[in-house]
Amino acid sequence: MDSLNHLADGFAIALTWQNLLLALVGCFLGTMIGALPGLGPSNGVAILIPVVFSMGLGATPALILLTSVYYGAMYGGRISSILLNIPGDEPALMTTLDGYPMARQGKAGEALAISGIASFVGAFFATWGLVFLAPQLVGVALLFGPAEYFAMFTLAFATLGGVTSSNQAKAAFAAAIGLSLAFVGVDGQTGVPRFTGGNVHFYDGIDFLIAIVGMFALSEVLVFIEERGKANSHSTQPVTELGRVTPPWSMIRQTSGSMGRSTVLGFIAGVLPGAGASLGSFLAYTLEKKWVGKKGNFGKGDPRGVAAPEAGNNAAAGGALVPMLALGVPGSGTTAVLLAMLLSLDITPGPLLFTNNPDVVWGLIAALFIGNVMLLLLNIPMVGLFTRVLRVPAYYLMPAVAMISFIGIYALTNSTFDLMLMIGFGVLGWVFRKLSIPMVPVILGVLLGELMEKNLRRALTISDGDLSILYGSPLAVGFLTVAVVGFVAPIFVSRYVNFKKLREESHNDGTSD
């Protein structure tokens, strides 16, 4: 009952004209960003963070705008999956298996509509899960000491590779790079400059916003420059005729069970740190295919093959907010970017967030409900408009991304040195992409490295240097155990979840009518 009362207060915050307008703009921009192959929610949110700070928005409006972009991009990823057989991002990969065959059969509009409804169902009920599950974790706040926080941060880094990572060693290497960058600057305890090379610009450390925009946004521009001429070439014939844009009631009834089952699976996958929407989408499609069995027509245009992964990945997007808000541990790459934004506003997600900043949390949750309704209303009647986004040439889009990045960072820091540093991170991100090294661990290392170091120092100070304090409580042992399992398990799971193979299969299956 307390959660419902707090939610009512959140609606009072979210229903102001400013927050409603920001939610609408975020949903619209997010859908367009998600529809463009390659950008995805992480890049979309990263690109807009400098804009948010340039506008001088407070914590609640800024978070409402960016999470609306996040949810909108999850919705929009299905558009290119269905019409072009090219996933807008990795979670939308499974949608291509049946979405594109439906489009080739003249049912593109129905596929887009049913995917929009499934996205709404998954995100809507996942938000209710956030309402009731996240506050329950607040009760453990008094159990957290420096050792427990250190163990929790260890858990975050250990699970960063997630089950979709093909190489946990690369994820660990990226996390080490991020932690190393977090040490740059003046030591807060001793006052000694560390790893600055005598450059005074590094005395305040490295701004994680610069790292985020460089590694996500600018690296995307560099990848385009490298692959110029290939950006608009597709191996499959795009579908331009939408046909009927409202699905028949029989199709909605047929897919309702798939939406419900996939929502539960997706939410659970999202709550698990490091799993994210990709696992939610994969589990939803795979288990739904087994559930239906021979009665289905999966891989050849079965509507349940569209509804299941869309409900799963959007439910996972909502579930990923649970560990970020309640524990300060991002459940996905996009929530790691959102975590950076909150930290830059001097708001620390974690067990005490619901007590110290209830207006931010409940205003955000209420805005998620409103944003889901907006997205449903936008995506059904305006689907024709969003499909036109696919016709925007990349050679127009990428300069705009670069321009927004440079203007936003300069407006934020007024430093040309930071612009050069952002370019350096862009080059680093491009190199990481070439080597298939995940970038999220680097960002999270820069974000959480200082906090992790402070809690380690506090714990060792309390114990007079005795390392046993780090595993001296059941909670710390639990976190460390899950960290070990979370790091080792993907090595075995990735043998069964081969996303590269699934991508190839989706293109092969999608070309058959």
Short mmCIF file of C-alpha atoms in Angstrom, two decimals:
data_model
loop_
_atom_site.label_atom_id
_atom_site.label_comp_id
_atom_site.label_asym_id
_atom_site.label_seq_id
_atom_site.Cartn_x
_atom_site.Cartn_y
_atom_site.Cartn_z
CA MET A 1 0.00 0.00 0.00
CA ASP A 2 2.89 2.37 0.72
CA SER A 3 4.16 1.78 -2.80
CA LEU A 4 0.81 2.79 -4.26
CA ASN A 5 0.73 5.95 -2.14
CA HIS A 6 4.23 6.86 -3.29
CA LEU A 7 3.21 6.11 -6.88
CA ALA A 8 0.31 8.55 -6.53
CA ASP A 9 2.79 11.21 -5.42
CA GLY A 10 4.92 10.30 -8.42
CA PHE A 11 2.01 10.90 -10.79
CA ALA A 12 1.58 14.36 -9.29
CA ILE A 13 5.18 15.06 -10.32
CA ALA A 14 5.03 13.38 -13.73
CA LEU A 15 1.77 15.02 -14.80
CA THR A 16 3.22 18.53 -14.91
CA TRP A 17 3.27 20.08 -18.37
CA GLN A 18 7.06 20.13 -18.53
CA ASN A 19 7.45 16.45 -17.65
CA LEU A 20 4.62 15.38 -19.97
CA LEU A 21 6.23 17.28 -22.85
CA LEU A 22 9.65 15.79 -22.08
CA ALA A 23 8.16 12.29 -21.98
CA LEU A 24 6.44 12.84 -25.34
CA VAL A 25 9.59 14.24 -26.96
CA GLY A 26 11.67 11.42 -25.50
CA CYS A 27 9.29 8.75 -26.75
CA PHE A 28 9.23 10.25 -30.25
CA LEU A 29 13.01 10.67 -30.49
CA GLY A 30 13.63 7.26 -28.95
CA THR A 31 11.41 5.52 -31.48
CA MET A 32 13.22 7.21 -34.38
CA ILE A 33 16.64 6.39 -32.87
CA GLY A 34 15.62 2.78 -32.32
CA ALA A 35 14.38 2.47 -35.89
CA LEU A 36 17.81 3.34 -37.28
CA PRO A 37 19.98 0.22 -37.54
CA GLY A 38 23.10 0.38 -35.39
CA LEU A 39 22.26 3.22 -33.02
CA GLY A 40 20.13 1.54 -30.37
CA PRO A 41 19.12 2.80 -26.90
CA SER A 42 22.65 3.07 -25.44
CA ASN A 43 23.86 5.38 -28.20
CA GLY A 44 20.58 7.31 -28.22
CA VAL A 45 20.75 8.08 -24.51
CA ALA A 46 24.47 8.87 -24.68
CA ILE A 47 23.97 11.35 -27.52
CA LEU A 48 21.26 13.22 -25.63
CA ILE A 49 23.01 13.45 -22.24
CA PRO A 50 25.01 16.59 -23.21
CA VAL A 51 21.79 18.13 -24.53
CA VAL A 52 20.07 17.45 -21.20
CA PHE A 53 22.79 19.22 -19.25
CA SER A 54 22.89 22.10 -21.73
CA MET A 55 19.15 22.60 -21.09
CA GLY A 56 19.79 22.79 -17.34
CA LEU A 57 17.16 20.19 -16.47
CA GLY A 58 16.82 18.92 -12.92
CA ALA A 59 17.25 15.30 -11.94
CA THR A 60 13.62 14.22 -12.35
CA PRO A 61 12.93 15.91 -15.74
CA ALA A 62 16.30 14.74 -17.10
CA LEU A 63 15.68 11.16 -16.05
CA ILE A 64 12.14 11.24 -17.48
CA LEU A 65 13.45 12.44 -20.84
CA LEU A 66 16.26 9.89 -21.07
CA THR A 67 14.24 6.90 -19.87
CA SER A 68 11.53 7.85 -22.39
CA VAL A 69 14.24 7.74 -25.06
CA TYR A 70 15.31 4.36 -23.64
CA TYR A 71 11.81 2.87 -23.79
CA GLY A 72 11.14 4.49 -27.17
CA ALA A 73 14.31 3.00 -28.66
CA MET A 74 13.27 -0.44 -27.41
CA TYR A 75 9.97 0.05 -29.24
CA GLY A 76 11.63 1.42 -32.38
CA GLY A 77 14.14 -1.39 -32.81
CA ARG A 78 11.43 -3.60 -34.28
CA ILE A 79 10.81 -1.32 -37.29
CA SER A 80 14.01 -2.07 -39.19
CA SER A 81 13.85 -5.69 -37.98
CA ILE A 82 10.50 -6.22 -39.65
CA LEU A 83 10.88 -4.05 -42.75
CA LEU A 84 14.59 -4.54 -43.55
CA ASN A 85 15.47 -7.79 -41.75
CA ILE A 86 18.15 -5.74 -39.98
CA PRO A 87 17.85 -5.48 -36.18
CA GLY A 88 17.86 -1.93 -34.86
CA ASP A 89 19.84 -3.33 -31.92
CA GLU A 90 20.75 -6.74 -30.55
CA PRO A 91 17.55 -7.32 -28.50
CA ALA A 92 15.51 -6.86 -31.70
CA LEU A 93 17.44 -9.65 -33.41
CA MET A 94 14.88 -12.32 -32.61
CA THR A 95 12.07 -10.20 -34.06
CA THR A 96 13.57 -10.62 -37.54
CA LEU A 97 12.93 -14.37 -37.48
CA ASP A 98 9.18 -14.00 -38.00
CA GLY A 99 8.72 -10.25 -38.47
CA TYR A 100 10.42 -10.03 -41.86
CA PRO A 101 8.64 -13.12 -43.26
CA MET A 102 5.32 -11.53 -42.22
CA ALA A 103 6.33 -8.34 -44.02
CA ARG A 104 7.20 -10.28 -47.16
CA GLN A 105 3.73 -11.83 -47.04
CA GLY A 106 2.11 -8.38 -47.16
CA LYS A 107 1.51 -8.22 -43.40
CA ALA A 108 4.12 -5.60 -42.50
CA GLY A 109 1.55 -3.31 -40.88
CA GLU A 110 0.07 -6.13 -38.82
CA ALA A 111 3.55 -7.25 -37.71
CA LEU A 112 4.47 -3.70 -36.67
CA ALA A 113 1.18 -3.27 -34.83
CA ILE A 114 1.34 -6.57 -32.96
CA SER A 115 4.95 -5.88 -32.01
CA GLY A 116 3.91 -2.45 -30.69
CA ILE A 117 1.15 -3.99 -28.58
CA ALA A 118 3.54 -6.67 -27.28
CA SER A 119 6.11 -4.00 -26.44
CA PHE A 120 3.46 -2.11 -24.47
CA VAL A 121 2.38 -5.22 -22.56
CA GLY A 122 5.96 -6.14 -21.67
CA ALA A 123 7.00 -2.64 -20.59
CA PHE A 124 3.73 -1.90 -18.75
CA PHE A 125 3.77 -4.96 -16.52
CA ALA A 126 7.53 -4.70 -16.02
CA THR A 127 6.96 -1.21 -14.64
CA TRP A 128 4.49 -2.67 -12.15
CA GLY A 129 7.21 -5.15 -11.21
CA LEU A 130 9.52 -2.19 -10.64
CA VAL A 131 6.89 -0.59 -8.37
CA PHE A 132 6.62 -3.58 -6.06
CA LEU A 133 10.07 -5.19 -6.24
CA ALA A 134 12.51 -2.28 -6.06
CA PRO A 135 11.20 -0.82 -2.76
CA GLN A 136 11.55 -4.22 -1.09
CA LEU A 137 15.30 -4.00 -1.59
CA VAL A 138 15.36 -0.77 0.42
CA GLY A 139 14.89 -2.84 3.58
CA VAL A 140 18.42 -4.20 3.24
CA ALA A 141 19.93 -0.69 3.32
CA LEU A 142 20.90 -0.93 6.99
CA LEU A 143 22.81 -4.15 6.28
CA PHE A 144 25.19 -2.42 3.88
CA GLY A 145 28.62 -1.44 5.13
CA PRO A 146 31.82 -0.63 3.18
CA ALA A 147 32.60 -4.33 2.68
CA GLU A 148 29.11 -5.04 1.33
CA TYR A 149 29.29 -2.09 -1.07
CA PHE A 150 32.68 -3.29 -2.31
CA ALA A 151 31.27 -6.78 -2.86
CA MET A 152 28.28 -5.31 -4.70
CA PHE A 153 30.54 -3.33 -7.03
CA THR A 154 32.57 -6.49 -7.61
CA LEU A 155 29.32 -8.19 -8.61
CA ALA A 156 28.59 -5.39 -11.08
CA PHE A 157 31.97 -5.76 -12.81
CA ALA A 158 31.88 -9.56 -12.79
CA THR A 159 28.53 -9.70 -14.59
CA LEU A 160 29.22 -6.93 -17.12
CA GLY A 161 29.98 -9.35 -19.93
CA GLY A 162 26.54 -10.89 -19.57
CA VAL A 163 25.43 -14.09 -21.24
CA THR A 164 25.68 -12.47 -24.67
CA SER A 165 29.44 -11.95 -24.35
CA SER A 166 31.53 -14.33 -26.42
CA ASN A 167 34.69 -13.63 -24.44
CA GLN A 168 34.64 -12.93 -20.70
CA ALA A 169 38.37 -12.18 -20.76
CA LYS A 170 37.71 -9.19 -23.02
CA ALA A 171 34.99 -7.98 -20.64
CA ALA A 172 37.42 -8.27 -17.72
CA PHE A 173 40.09 -6.40 -19.70
CA ALA A 174 37.65 -3.60 -20.49
CA ALA A 175 36.65 -3.35 -16.82
CA ALA A 176 40.33 -3.09 -15.85
CA ILE A 177 40.79 -0.25 -18.35
CA GLY A 178 37.78 1.55 -16.86
CA LEU A 179 39.04 1.12 -13.29
CA SER A 180 42.47 2.39 -14.33
CA LEU A 181 40.93 5.53 -15.80
CA ALA A 182 39.01 6.07 -12.54
CA PHE A 183 42.33 6.43 -10.68
CA VAL A 184 43.36 9.45 -12.77
CA GLY A 185 43.27 12.67 -10.73
CA VAL A 186 44.10 13.90 -7.25
CA ASP A 187 43.72 11.24 -4.57
CA GLY A 188 40.93 12.38 -2.28
CA GLN A 189 42.61 10.90 0.81
CA THR A 190 46.26 11.86 0.36
CA GLY A 191 45.98 14.82 -2.03
CA VAL A 192 48.61 13.30 -4.32
CA PRO A 193 48.06 13.53 -8.11
CA ARG A 194 47.87 10.10 -9.72
CA PHE A 195 48.48 9.20 -13.38
CA THR A 196 48.00 12.80 -14.53
CA GLY A 197 51.30 13.06 -16.44
CA GLY A 198 51.70 16.54 -15.00
CA ASN A 199 48.65 17.79 -16.93
CA VAL A 200 46.47 20.01 -14.73
CA HIS A 201 43.40 19.15 -16.82
CA PHE A 202 43.48 15.67 -15.31
CA TYR A 203 43.58 16.82 -11.67
CA ASP A 204 39.80 16.63 -11.39
CA GLY A 205 39.77 13.20 -12.97
CA ILE A 206 38.11 12.11 -16.20
CA ASP A 207 34.51 13.19 -16.67
CA PHE A 208 32.51 10.05 -17.42
CA LEU A 209 30.14 12.01 -19.67
CA ILE A 210 33.06 12.70 -21.99
CA ALA A 211 33.94 9.01 -21.99
CA ILE A 212 30.34 7.98 -22.66
CA VAL A 213 29.70 10.36 -25.56
CA GLY A 214 33.08 9.60 -27.10
CA MET A 215 32.91 5.82 -26.87
CA PHE A 216 29.28 5.45 -27.88
CA ALA A 217 28.42 8.36 -30.20
CA LEU A 218 31.72 9.30 -31.86
CA SER A 219 32.82 5.71 -32.32
CA GLU A 220 29.60 5.16 -34.28
CA VAL A 221 30.61 8.02 -36.58
CA LEU A 222 34.10 6.55 -37.03
CA VAL A 223 32.64 3.14 -37.86
CA PHE A 224 30.48 4.79 -40.52
CA ILE A 225 33.47 6.61 -42.01
CA GLU A 226 35.35 3.33 -42.19
CA GLU A 227 32.45 1.50 -43.82
CA ARG A 228 31.37 4.37 -46.08
CA GLY A 229 29.47 3.08 -49.05
CA LYS A 230 28.19 0.06 -47.17
CA ALA A 231 25.91 1.92 -44.79
CA ASN A 232 22.91 1.95 -47.08
CA SER A 233 23.49 -1.38 -48.77
CA HIS A 234 21.28 -4.18 -47.53
CA SER A 235 21.44 -7.83 -48.46
CA THR A 236 17.67 -8.06 -48.27
CA GLN A 237 15.00 -6.22 -50.17
CA PRO A 238 13.30 -3.59 -47.96
CA VAL A 239 9.54 -3.80 -47.57
CA THR A 240 7.82 -0.54 -48.44
CA GLU A 241 4.15 -1.54 -48.48
CA LEU A 242 2.70 -1.70 -44.97
CA GLY A 243 -0.73 -3.08 -45.79
CA ARG A 244 -3.22 -3.25 -42.92
CA VAL A 245 -1.86 -1.41 -39.86
CA THR A 246 -4.31 -2.78 -37.27
CA PRO A 247 -4.13 -6.49 -36.44
CA PRO A 248 -7.38 -8.51 -36.33
CA TRP A 249 -8.75 -9.51 -32.93
CA SER A 250 -8.03 -13.14 -33.73
CA MET A 251 -4.32 -12.33 -34.00
CA ILE A 252 -4.37 -10.41 -30.71
CA ARG A 253 -6.08 -13.35 -28.97
CA GLN A 254 -3.62 -15.76 -30.55
CA THR A 255 -0.60 -13.81 -29.25
CA SER A 256 -1.95 -12.79 -25.82
CA GLY A 257 -0.56 -15.89 -24.09
CA SER A 258 2.82 -15.37 -25.73
CA MET A 259 2.92 -11.79 -24.47
CA GLY A 260 2.12 -12.83 -20.90
CA ARG A 261 4.68 -15.63 -20.69
CA SER A 262 7.37 -13.57 -22.39
CA THR A 263 6.78 -10.61 -20.08
CA VAL A 264 7.54 -12.73 -17.02
CA LEU A 265 10.66 -14.23 -18.58
CA GLY A 266 11.89 -10.88 -19.84
CA PHE A 267 11.43 -9.15 -16.51
CA ILE A 268 13.40 -11.85 -14.68
CA ALA A 269 16.18 -11.59 -17.28
CA GLY A 270 16.28 -7.81 -16.91
CA VAL A 271 16.59 -7.92 -13.11
CA LEU A 272 19.67 -10.16 -13.38
CA PRO A 273 22.72 -7.84 -13.54
CA GLY A 274 24.49 -8.13 -16.88
CA ALA A 275 21.79 -10.20 -18.61
CA GLY A 276 19.74 -7.43 -20.17
CA ALA A 277 17.20 -7.32 -22.96
CA SER A 278 19.14 -9.61 -25.31
CA LEU A 279 18.70 -12.57 -22.98
CA GLY A 280 15.05 -11.64 -22.37
CA SER A 281 14.35 -11.60 -26.10
CA PHE A 282 16.19 -14.85 -26.75
CA LEU A 283 14.55 -16.75 -23.87
CA ALA A 284 11.09 -15.47 -24.79
CA TYR A 285 11.35 -16.57 -28.42
CA THR A 286 13.04 -19.90 -27.71
CA LEU A 287 10.69 -20.99 -24.94
CA GLU A 288 7.60 -19.79 -26.81
CA LYS A 289 8.66 -21.83 -29.83
CA LYS A 290 8.99 -24.90 -27.61
CA TRP A 291 5.68 -24.13 -25.87
CA VAL A 292 3.73 -23.90 -29.12
CA GLY A 293 5.55 -26.83 -30.68
CA LYS A 294 4.35 -28.20 -34.01
CA LYS A 295 1.23 -26.04 -33.89
CA GLY A 296 3.32 -23.01 -34.68
CA ASN A 297 4.78 -21.69 -37.90
CA PHE A 298 7.88 -20.12 -36.34
CA GLY A 299 10.49 -18.81 -38.73
CA LYS A 300 7.94 -18.40 -41.54
CA GLY A 301 5.81 -15.53 -40.26
CA ASP A 302 4.10 -16.65 -37.04
CA PRO A 303 2.72 -13.59 -35.15
CA ARG A 304 3.67 -15.24 -31.85
CA GLY A 305 7.28 -15.17 -33.04
CA VAL A 306 6.97 -11.38 -33.23
CA ALA A 307 5.02 -10.85 -30.00
CA ALA A 308 7.22 -13.04 -27.79
CA PRO A 309 10.64 -11.37 -28.30
CA GLU A 310 9.14 -7.86 -28.29
CA ALA A 311 7.35 -8.45 -24.99
CA GLY A 312 10.48 -10.12 -23.63
CA ASN A 313 12.97 -7.40 -24.52
CA ASN A 314 10.75 -4.53 -23.36
CA ALA A 315 10.00 -6.29 -20.08
CA ALA A 316 13.74 -6.78 -19.64
CA ALA A 317 14.27 -3.05 -20.24
CA GLY A 318 11.95 -2.31 -17.31
CA GLY A 319 13.48 -5.04 -15.18
CA ALA A 320 16.99 -3.64 -15.74
CA LEU A 321 15.93 -0.48 -13.88
CA VAL A 322 15.33 -2.49 -10.69
CA PRO A 323 18.99 -3.23 -9.83
CA MET A 324 20.07 0.20 -11.07
CA LEU A 325 17.69 2.15 -8.83
CA ALA A 326 17.66 -0.19 -5.81
CA LEU A 327 21.27 -1.39 -5.73
CA GLY A 328 23.21 1.02 -7.95
CA VAL A 329 24.15 -1.93 -10.19
CA PRO A 330 23.13 -1.43 -13.85
CA GLY A 331 21.25 -4.31 -15.39
CA SER A 332 22.18 -3.35 -18.96
CA GLY A 333 24.41 -1.07 -20.99
CA THR A 334 21.76 1.64 -21.27
CA THR A 335 21.09 1.66 -17.52
CA ALA A 336 24.86 2.11 -17.02
CA VAL A 337 24.61 5.29 -19.10
CA LEU A 338 21.59 6.41 -17.04
CA LEU A 339 23.59 5.68 -13.89
CA ALA A 340 26.27 8.06 -15.13
CA MET A 341 23.71 10.80 -15.60
CA LEU A 342 22.37 10.37 -12.06
CA LEU A 343 25.85 10.40 -10.52
CA SER A 344 26.69 13.59 -12.38
CA LEU A 345 23.62 15.16 -10.71
CA ASP A 346 24.93 14.13 -7.26
CA ILE A 347 22.25 11.46 -6.91
CA THR A 348 23.61 8.04 -6.02
CA PRO A 349 21.37 5.10 -6.94
CA GLY A 350 21.38 2.40 -4.31
CA PRO A 351 19.56 1.10 -1.25
CA LEU A 352 18.94 4.58 0.18
CA LEU A 353 17.72 6.23 -3.03
CA PHE A 354 14.05 5.56 -2.26
CA THR A 355 14.49 7.24 1.12
CA ASN A 356 16.73 10.17 0.17
CA ASN A 357 15.25 11.04 -3.25
CA PRO A 358 11.70 9.63 -3.39
CA ASP A 359 10.54 12.39 -5.75
CA VAL A 360 13.10 11.34 -8.37
CA VAL A 361 12.29 7.63 -8.13
CA TRP A 362 8.50 7.78 -8.03
CA GLY A 363 8.30 10.62 -10.53
CA LEU A 364 10.33 8.46 -12.90
CA ILE A 365 8.20 5.35 -12.36
CA ALA A 366 4.99 7.30 -12.91
CA ALA A 367 6.49 8.80 -16.07
CA LEU A 368 7.27 5.29 -17.32
CA PHE A 369 3.57 4.40 -17.13
CA ILE A 370 2.67 7.59 -18.99
CA GLY A 371 5.44 7.05 -21.54
CA ASN A 372 4.23 3.51 -22.29
CA VAL A 373 0.76 4.79 -23.11
CA MET A 374 2.27 7.54 -25.27
CA LEU A 375 4.40 5.00 -27.12
CA LEU A 376 1.42 2.78 -27.83
CA LEU A 377 -0.59 5.73 -29.14
CA LEU A 378 2.36 6.94 -31.23
CA ASN A 379 3.43 3.60 -32.66
CA ILE A 380 0.10 2.38 -34.00
CA PRO A 381 -1.27 5.39 -35.97
CA MET A 382 2.14 6.94 -36.76
CA VAL A 383 3.92 3.79 -37.88
CA GLY A 384 4.08 5.11 -41.45
CA LEU A 385 5.96 8.21 -40.27
CA PHE A 386 8.49 6.20 -38.29
CA THR A 387 9.18 3.92 -41.25
CA ARG A 388 10.26 6.97 -43.25
CA VAL A 389 13.14 7.39 -40.80
CA LEU A 390 14.73 4.36 -42.46
CA ARG A 391 15.11 6.43 -45.64
CA VAL A 392 17.38 9.01 -43.97
CA PRO A 393 20.84 8.53 -45.54
CA ALA A 394 23.58 7.77 -43.03
CA TYR A 395 25.76 10.51 -44.54
CA TYR A 396 23.22 13.04 -43.20
CA LEU A 397 22.64 11.31 -39.89
CA MET A 398 26.24 10.80 -38.73
CA PRO A 399 27.38 14.44 -39.09
CA ALA A 400 24.36 15.42 -36.99
CA VAL A 401 25.42 12.93 -34.31
CA ALA A 402 28.94 14.38 -34.30
CA MET A 403 27.64 17.95 -34.17
CA ILE A 404 25.35 17.23 -31.21
CA SER A 405 28.22 15.51 -29.38
CA PHE A 406 30.68 18.37 -29.81
CA ILE A 407 28.21 21.17 -29.06
CA GLY A 408 26.81 19.36 -26.04
CA ILE A 409 30.16 18.59 -24.42
CA TYR A 410 31.55 22.08 -25.06
CA ALA A 411 28.40 23.68 -23.63
CA LEU A 412 28.84 21.47 -20.57
CA THR A 413 32.56 21.99 -19.86
CA ASN A 414 33.63 25.03 -21.95
CA SER A 415 36.94 23.26 -22.52
CA THR A 416 38.60 22.49 -25.84
CA PHE A 417 40.80 19.97 -24.01
CA ASP A 418 37.66 17.97 -23.17
CA LEU A 419 36.71 17.95 -26.85
CA MET A 420 40.09 16.47 -27.72
CA LEU A 421 39.68 13.95 -24.91
CA MET A 422 36.25 13.02 -26.27
CA ILE A 423 37.81 12.38 -29.68
CA GLY A 424 40.39 10.16 -27.98
CA PHE A 425 37.63 8.12 -26.36
CA GLY A 426 35.90 7.93 -29.73
CA VAL A 427 39.02 6.40 -31.26
CA LEU A 428 39.30 4.02 -28.29
CA GLY A 429 35.68 2.99 -28.78
CA TRP A 430 36.31 2.39 -32.49
CA VAL A 431 39.31 0.18 -31.67
CA PHE A 432 37.27 -1.73 -29.10
CA ARG A 433 34.55 -2.34 -31.67
CA LYS A 434 37.11 -3.64 -34.14
CA LEU A 435 38.44 -6.06 -31.50
CA SER A 436 34.94 -7.01 -30.24
CA ILE A 437 35.73 -5.67 -26.75
CA PRO A 438 32.63 -4.47 -24.86
CA MET A 439 32.60 -0.77 -24.03
CA VAL A 440 30.13 -0.79 -21.14
CA PRO A 441 32.71 -2.18 -18.64
CA VAL A 442 35.00 0.76 -19.44
CA ILE A 443 32.22 3.24 -18.75
CA LEU A 444 31.18 1.52 -15.54
CA GLY A 445 34.80 1.39 -14.40
CA VAL A 446 35.09 5.16 -14.79
CA LEU A 447 31.72 5.55 -13.03
CA LEU A 448 32.12 3.26 -10.06
CA GLY A 449 35.89 3.00 -9.69
CA GLU A 450 36.18 5.88 -7.23
CA LEU A 451 33.29 4.63 -5.09
CA MET A 452 34.70 1.09 -5.14
CA GLU A 453 38.11 2.35 -4.01
CA LYS A 454 36.63 4.48 -1.21
CA ASN A 455 34.62 1.57 0.20
CA LEU A 456 37.63 -0.74 0.02
CA ARG A 457 39.72 1.79 1.93
CA ARG A 458 36.99 2.31 4.54
CA ALA A 459 36.59 -1.43 5.07
CA LEU A 460 40.33 -1.96 5.50
CA THR A 461 40.56 1.04 7.83
CA ILE A 462 37.81 -0.41 10.05
CA SER A 463 39.52 -3.82 10.15
CA ASP A 464 43.01 -2.37 10.55
CA GLY A 465 44.09 -3.94 7.28
CA ASP A 466 42.50 -7.37 7.81
CA LEU A 467 41.26 -8.61 4.42
CA SER A 468 38.79 -11.03 6.04
CA ILE A 469 36.36 -8.14 6.51
CA LEU A 470 35.67 -8.29 2.77
CA TYR A 471 33.99 -11.68 3.20
CA GLY A 472 33.00 -11.42 6.84
CA SER A 473 29.22 -11.00 6.42
CA PRO A 474 26.64 -13.27 4.77
CA LEU A 475 25.58 -10.43 2.46
CA ALA A 476 29.15 -9.86 1.23
CA VAL A 477 29.65 -13.60 0.75
CA GLY A 478 26.38 -13.75 -1.21
CA PHE A 479 27.43 -10.93 -3.52
CA LEU A 480 30.88 -12.41 -4.10
CA THR A 481 29.41 -15.86 -4.78
CA VAL A 482 26.98 -14.47 -7.33
CA ALA A 483 29.86 -12.48 -8.84
CA VAL A 484 31.91 -15.64 -9.37
CA VAL A 485 28.92 -17.51 -10.82
CA GLY A 486 27.98 -14.53 -12.98
CA PHE A 487 31.49 -14.36 -14.42
CA VAL A 488 31.92 -18.09 -15.05
CA ALA A 489 28.39 -19.04 -16.16
CA PRO A 490 28.39 -17.03 -19.44
CA ILE A 491 31.45 -18.98 -20.58
CA PHE A 492 29.24 -22.06 -20.75
CA VAL A 493 25.94 -20.38 -21.60
CA SER A 494 27.44 -18.59 -24.62
CA ARG A 495 27.95 -21.99 -26.23
CA TYR A 496 24.17 -22.31 -26.43
CA VAL A 497 23.35 -18.62 -26.99
CA ASN A 498 25.29 -17.83 -30.15
CA PHE A 499 23.89 -14.47 -31.25
CA LYS A 500 26.11 -14.23 -34.31
CA LYS A 501 24.80 -17.57 -35.53
CA LEU A 502 21.23 -16.49 -34.79
CA ARG A 503 21.74 -13.32 -36.82
CA GLU A 504 22.86 -15.36 -39.82
CA GLU A 505 19.95 -17.75 -39.41
CA SER A 506 17.51 -14.86 -39.19
CA HIS A 507 18.64 -13.49 -42.54
CA ASN A 508 18.44 -16.91 -44.15
CA ASP A 509 14.99 -17.65 -42.71
CA GLY A 510 13.73 -14.17 -43.44
CA THR A 511 14.21 -14.49 -47.17
CA SER A 512 11.80 -17.39 -47.46
CA ASP A 513 8.14 -16.63 -47.92
#
